[in-house]
Short mmCIF file of C-alpha atoms and ligand atoms in Angstrom, two decimals:
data_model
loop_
_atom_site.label_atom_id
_atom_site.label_comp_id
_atom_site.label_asym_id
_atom_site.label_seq_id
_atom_site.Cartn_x
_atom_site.Cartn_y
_atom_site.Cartn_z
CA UNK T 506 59.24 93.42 -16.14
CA UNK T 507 60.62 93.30 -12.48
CA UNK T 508 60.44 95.59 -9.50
CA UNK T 509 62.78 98.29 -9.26
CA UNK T 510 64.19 100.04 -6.12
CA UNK T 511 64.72 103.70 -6.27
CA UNK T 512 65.92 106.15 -4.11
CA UNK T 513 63.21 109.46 -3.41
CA UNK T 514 64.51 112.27 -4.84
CA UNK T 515 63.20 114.19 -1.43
CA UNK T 516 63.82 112.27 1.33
CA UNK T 517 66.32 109.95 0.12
CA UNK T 518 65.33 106.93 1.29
CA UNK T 519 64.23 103.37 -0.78
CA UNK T 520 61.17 102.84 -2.19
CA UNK T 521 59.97 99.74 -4.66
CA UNK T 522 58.03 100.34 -7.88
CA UNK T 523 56.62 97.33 -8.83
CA UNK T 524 55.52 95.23 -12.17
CA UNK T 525 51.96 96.31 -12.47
CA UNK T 526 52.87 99.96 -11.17
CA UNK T 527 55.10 100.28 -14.30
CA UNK T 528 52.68 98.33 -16.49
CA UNK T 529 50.04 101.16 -15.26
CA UNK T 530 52.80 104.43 -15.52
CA UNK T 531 52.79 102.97 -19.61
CA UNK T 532 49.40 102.57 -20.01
CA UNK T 533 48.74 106.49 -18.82
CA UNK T 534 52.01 107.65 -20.59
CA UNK T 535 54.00 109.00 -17.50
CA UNK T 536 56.94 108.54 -16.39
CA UNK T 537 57.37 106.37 -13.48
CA UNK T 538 57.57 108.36 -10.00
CA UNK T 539 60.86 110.04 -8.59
CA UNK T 540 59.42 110.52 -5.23
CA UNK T 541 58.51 107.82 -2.50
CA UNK T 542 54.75 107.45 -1.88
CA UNK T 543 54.65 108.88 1.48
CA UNK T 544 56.30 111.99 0.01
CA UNK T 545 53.82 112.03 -3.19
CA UNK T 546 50.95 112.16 -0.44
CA UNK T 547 52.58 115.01 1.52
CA UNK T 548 52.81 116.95 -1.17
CA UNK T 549 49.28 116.54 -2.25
CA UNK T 550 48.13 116.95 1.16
CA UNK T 551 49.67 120.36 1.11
CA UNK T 552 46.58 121.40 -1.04
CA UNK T 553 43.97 121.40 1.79
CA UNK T 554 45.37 123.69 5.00
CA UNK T 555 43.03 123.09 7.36
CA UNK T 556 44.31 124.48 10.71
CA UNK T 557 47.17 126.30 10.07
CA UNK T 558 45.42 130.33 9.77
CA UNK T 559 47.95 133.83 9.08
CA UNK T 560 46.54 137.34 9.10
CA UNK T 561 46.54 139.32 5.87
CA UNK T 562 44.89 142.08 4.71
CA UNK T 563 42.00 141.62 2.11
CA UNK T 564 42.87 142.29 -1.51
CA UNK T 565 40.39 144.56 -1.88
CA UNK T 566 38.96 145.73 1.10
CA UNK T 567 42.43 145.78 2.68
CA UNK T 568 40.42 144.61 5.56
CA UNK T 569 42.56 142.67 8.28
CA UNK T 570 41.55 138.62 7.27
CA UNK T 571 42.66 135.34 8.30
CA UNK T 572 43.31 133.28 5.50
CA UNK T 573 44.13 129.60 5.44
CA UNK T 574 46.80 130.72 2.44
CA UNK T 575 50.68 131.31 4.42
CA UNK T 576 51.92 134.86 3.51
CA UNK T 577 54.73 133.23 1.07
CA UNK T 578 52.74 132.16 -1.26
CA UNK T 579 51.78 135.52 -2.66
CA UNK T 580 48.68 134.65 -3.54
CA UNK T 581 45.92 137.77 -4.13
CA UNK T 582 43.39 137.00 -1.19
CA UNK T 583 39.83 138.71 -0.56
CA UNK T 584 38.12 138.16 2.65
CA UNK T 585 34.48 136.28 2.45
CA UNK T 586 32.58 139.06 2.05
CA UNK T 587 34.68 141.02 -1.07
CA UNK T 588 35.20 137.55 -2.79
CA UNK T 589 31.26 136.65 -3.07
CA UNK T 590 30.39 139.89 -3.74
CA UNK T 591 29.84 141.68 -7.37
CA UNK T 592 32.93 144.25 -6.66
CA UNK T 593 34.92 142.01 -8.76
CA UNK T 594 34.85 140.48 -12.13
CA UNK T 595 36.15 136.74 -12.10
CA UNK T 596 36.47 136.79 -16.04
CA UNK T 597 38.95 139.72 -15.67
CA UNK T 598 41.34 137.17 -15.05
CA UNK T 599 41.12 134.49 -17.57
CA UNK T 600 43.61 134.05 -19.95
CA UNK T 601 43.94 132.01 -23.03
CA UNK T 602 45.95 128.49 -23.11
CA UNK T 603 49.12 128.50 -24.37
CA UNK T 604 49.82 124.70 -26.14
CA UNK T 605 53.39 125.85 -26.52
CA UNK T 606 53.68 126.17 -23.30
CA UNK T 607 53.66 123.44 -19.77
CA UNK T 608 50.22 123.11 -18.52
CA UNK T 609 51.70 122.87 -14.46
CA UNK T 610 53.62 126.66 -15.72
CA UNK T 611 50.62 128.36 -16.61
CA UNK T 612 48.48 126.47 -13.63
CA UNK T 613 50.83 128.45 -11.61
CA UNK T 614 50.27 131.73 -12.89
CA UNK T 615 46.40 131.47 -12.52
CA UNK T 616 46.51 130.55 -9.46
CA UNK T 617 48.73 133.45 -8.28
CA UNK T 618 47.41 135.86 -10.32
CA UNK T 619 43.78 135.17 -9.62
CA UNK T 620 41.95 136.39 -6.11
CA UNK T 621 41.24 133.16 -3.61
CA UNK T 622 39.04 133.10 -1.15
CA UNK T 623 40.23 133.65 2.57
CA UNK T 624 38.92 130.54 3.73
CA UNK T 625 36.51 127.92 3.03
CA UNK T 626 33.85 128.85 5.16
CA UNK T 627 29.73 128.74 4.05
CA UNK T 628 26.54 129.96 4.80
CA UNK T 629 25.80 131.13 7.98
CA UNK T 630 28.61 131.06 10.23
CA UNK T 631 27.69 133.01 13.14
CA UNK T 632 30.65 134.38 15.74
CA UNK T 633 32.90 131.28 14.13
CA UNK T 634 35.65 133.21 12.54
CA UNK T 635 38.51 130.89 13.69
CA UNK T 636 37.16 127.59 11.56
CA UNK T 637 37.99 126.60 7.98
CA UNK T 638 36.06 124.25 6.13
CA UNK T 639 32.76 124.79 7.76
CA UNK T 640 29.51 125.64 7.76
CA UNK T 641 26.27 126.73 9.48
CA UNK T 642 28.19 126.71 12.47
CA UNK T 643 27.42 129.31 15.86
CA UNK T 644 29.97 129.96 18.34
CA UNK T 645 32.80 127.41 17.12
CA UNK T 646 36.40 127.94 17.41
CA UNK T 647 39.54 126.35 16.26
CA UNK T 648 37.15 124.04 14.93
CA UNK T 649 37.66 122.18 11.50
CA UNK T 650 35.46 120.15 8.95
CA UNK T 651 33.04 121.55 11.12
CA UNK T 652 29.77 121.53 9.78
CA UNK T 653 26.20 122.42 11.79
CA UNK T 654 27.62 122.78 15.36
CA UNK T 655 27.13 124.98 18.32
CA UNK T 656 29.81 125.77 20.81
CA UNK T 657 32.15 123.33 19.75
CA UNK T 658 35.61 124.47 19.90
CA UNK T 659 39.22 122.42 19.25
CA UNK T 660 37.58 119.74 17.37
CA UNK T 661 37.94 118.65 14.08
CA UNK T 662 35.33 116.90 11.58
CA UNK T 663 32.19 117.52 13.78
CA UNK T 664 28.81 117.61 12.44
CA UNK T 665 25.74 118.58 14.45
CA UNK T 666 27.07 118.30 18.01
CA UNK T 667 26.41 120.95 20.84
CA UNK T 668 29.12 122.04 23.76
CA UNK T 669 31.89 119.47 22.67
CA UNK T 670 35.56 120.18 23.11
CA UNK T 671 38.56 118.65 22.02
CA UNK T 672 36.85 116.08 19.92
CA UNK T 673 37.44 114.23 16.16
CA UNK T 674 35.10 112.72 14.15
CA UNK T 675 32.08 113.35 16.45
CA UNK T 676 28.77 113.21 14.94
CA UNK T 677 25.13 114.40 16.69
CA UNK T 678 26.96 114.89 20.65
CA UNK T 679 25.78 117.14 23.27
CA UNK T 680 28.36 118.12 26.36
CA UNK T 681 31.23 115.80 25.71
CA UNK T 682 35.33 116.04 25.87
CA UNK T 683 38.04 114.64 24.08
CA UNK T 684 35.63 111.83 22.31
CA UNK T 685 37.33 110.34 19.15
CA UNK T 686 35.46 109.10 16.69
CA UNK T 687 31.98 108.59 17.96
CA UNK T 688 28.35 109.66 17.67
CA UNK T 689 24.87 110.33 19.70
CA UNK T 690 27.41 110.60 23.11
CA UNK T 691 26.35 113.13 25.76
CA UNK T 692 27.67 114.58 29.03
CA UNK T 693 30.67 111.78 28.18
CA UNK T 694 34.77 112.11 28.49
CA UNK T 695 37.53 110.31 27.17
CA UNK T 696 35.20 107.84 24.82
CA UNK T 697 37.01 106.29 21.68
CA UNK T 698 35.34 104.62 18.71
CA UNK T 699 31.86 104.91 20.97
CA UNK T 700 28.75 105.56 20.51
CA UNK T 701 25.14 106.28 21.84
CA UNK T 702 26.48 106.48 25.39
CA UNK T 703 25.61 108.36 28.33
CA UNK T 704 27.40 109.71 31.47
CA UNK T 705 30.23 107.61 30.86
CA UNK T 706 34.18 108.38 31.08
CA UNK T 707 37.12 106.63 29.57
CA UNK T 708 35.37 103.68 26.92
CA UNK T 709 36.59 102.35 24.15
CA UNK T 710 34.13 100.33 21.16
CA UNK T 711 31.28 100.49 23.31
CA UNK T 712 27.82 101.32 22.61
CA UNK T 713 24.72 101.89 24.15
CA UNK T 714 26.29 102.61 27.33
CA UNK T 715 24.96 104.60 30.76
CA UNK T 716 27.30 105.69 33.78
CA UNK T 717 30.14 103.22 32.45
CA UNK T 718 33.69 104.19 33.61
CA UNK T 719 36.94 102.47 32.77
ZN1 ZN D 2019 60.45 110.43 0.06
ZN1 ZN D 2020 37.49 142.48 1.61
#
């Protein structure tokens, strides 16, 4: 069998499928892909919103509620509170499998037809309303993947740090800005891919570090 260029039925551009992608396609019985692999990972990526929140009113409660689900979707939404609670009955909206019928068809129409939850937020989020994907968080916002922080706000995949903004992929930092990818920092700016420093502004791969600039 030889590679095979095809054109992506989204964006239109080229993209190879090669001998052992084919040889894999037959061995799972599917047909081999019409879309180009960077589109195939957008539109899987679509499933997890992180950032982008709308206003909508809760299902139930009819509560204003910011939901990570956009408005167009039409998807039945209750805010935290109404979808953990025992006002609703989650078997109310099971349905039986149709064989007759495509699986992706009826996928749709549970997932339309069945109440989401606003956002996935956990536990004991105190005064963080604006983060998704968090949890046992205090004072956070527009935070994301946040999980055990404490004023942290415009950061995104933070665990356990204290009075950070603008960071990604900080872990266990106290009073730090814009640090990217990085862990045990405090009172430190501008650090990238550093760790376990001190007073120190604009680093990159260093670790270990006290009053270090440039
Ligand atoms: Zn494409
Ligand atoms: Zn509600």
């Amino acid at each position: 069998m030889n590679s095979e260029i095809k054109q992506c039925q989204n964006c239109k551009n080229s993209f190879v499928i090669e001998p052992e992608d084919f040889l894999f396609y037959e061995k799972i019985r599917v047909p081999p892909p019409t879309w180009c692999p960077e589109c195939r990972l957008i539109r899987r990526l679509t499933w997890r919103n992180e950032r982008s929140l709308y206003w909508i009113k809760c299902g139930l409660c009819k509560k204003d509620t910011l939901t990570m689900h956009p408005p167009e979707n039409n998807f039945i939404i209750y805010c935290r509170e109404c979808w953990y609670s025992d006002k609703w009955e989650p078997f109310d909206f099971a349905r039986e499998y149709n064989f007759s019928k495509p699986f992706f068809l009826q996928w749709k129409e549970i997932l339309t037809n069945t109440p989401q939850v606003n956002l996935w937020t956990l536990r004991n989020n105190i005064g963080s309303d604006f983060t998704n994907y968090s949890v046992d968080n205090k004072n956070c916002y527009l935070s994301y993947s946040a999980v055990g922080c404490e004023n942290v706000f415009y950061s995104q995949a933070v665990d356990k740090d204290n009075d950070c903004f603008d960071c990604t992929y900080l872990k266990t930092s106290e009073l730090c800005y814009e640090n990217l990818n990085g862990s045990n920092n405090y009172n430190s700016m501008f650090l990238i891919r550093s760790r376990d420093c001190v007073d120190c502004e604009f680093l990159f791969d260093c670790s270990n570090c006290q009053n270090c600039f440039w």
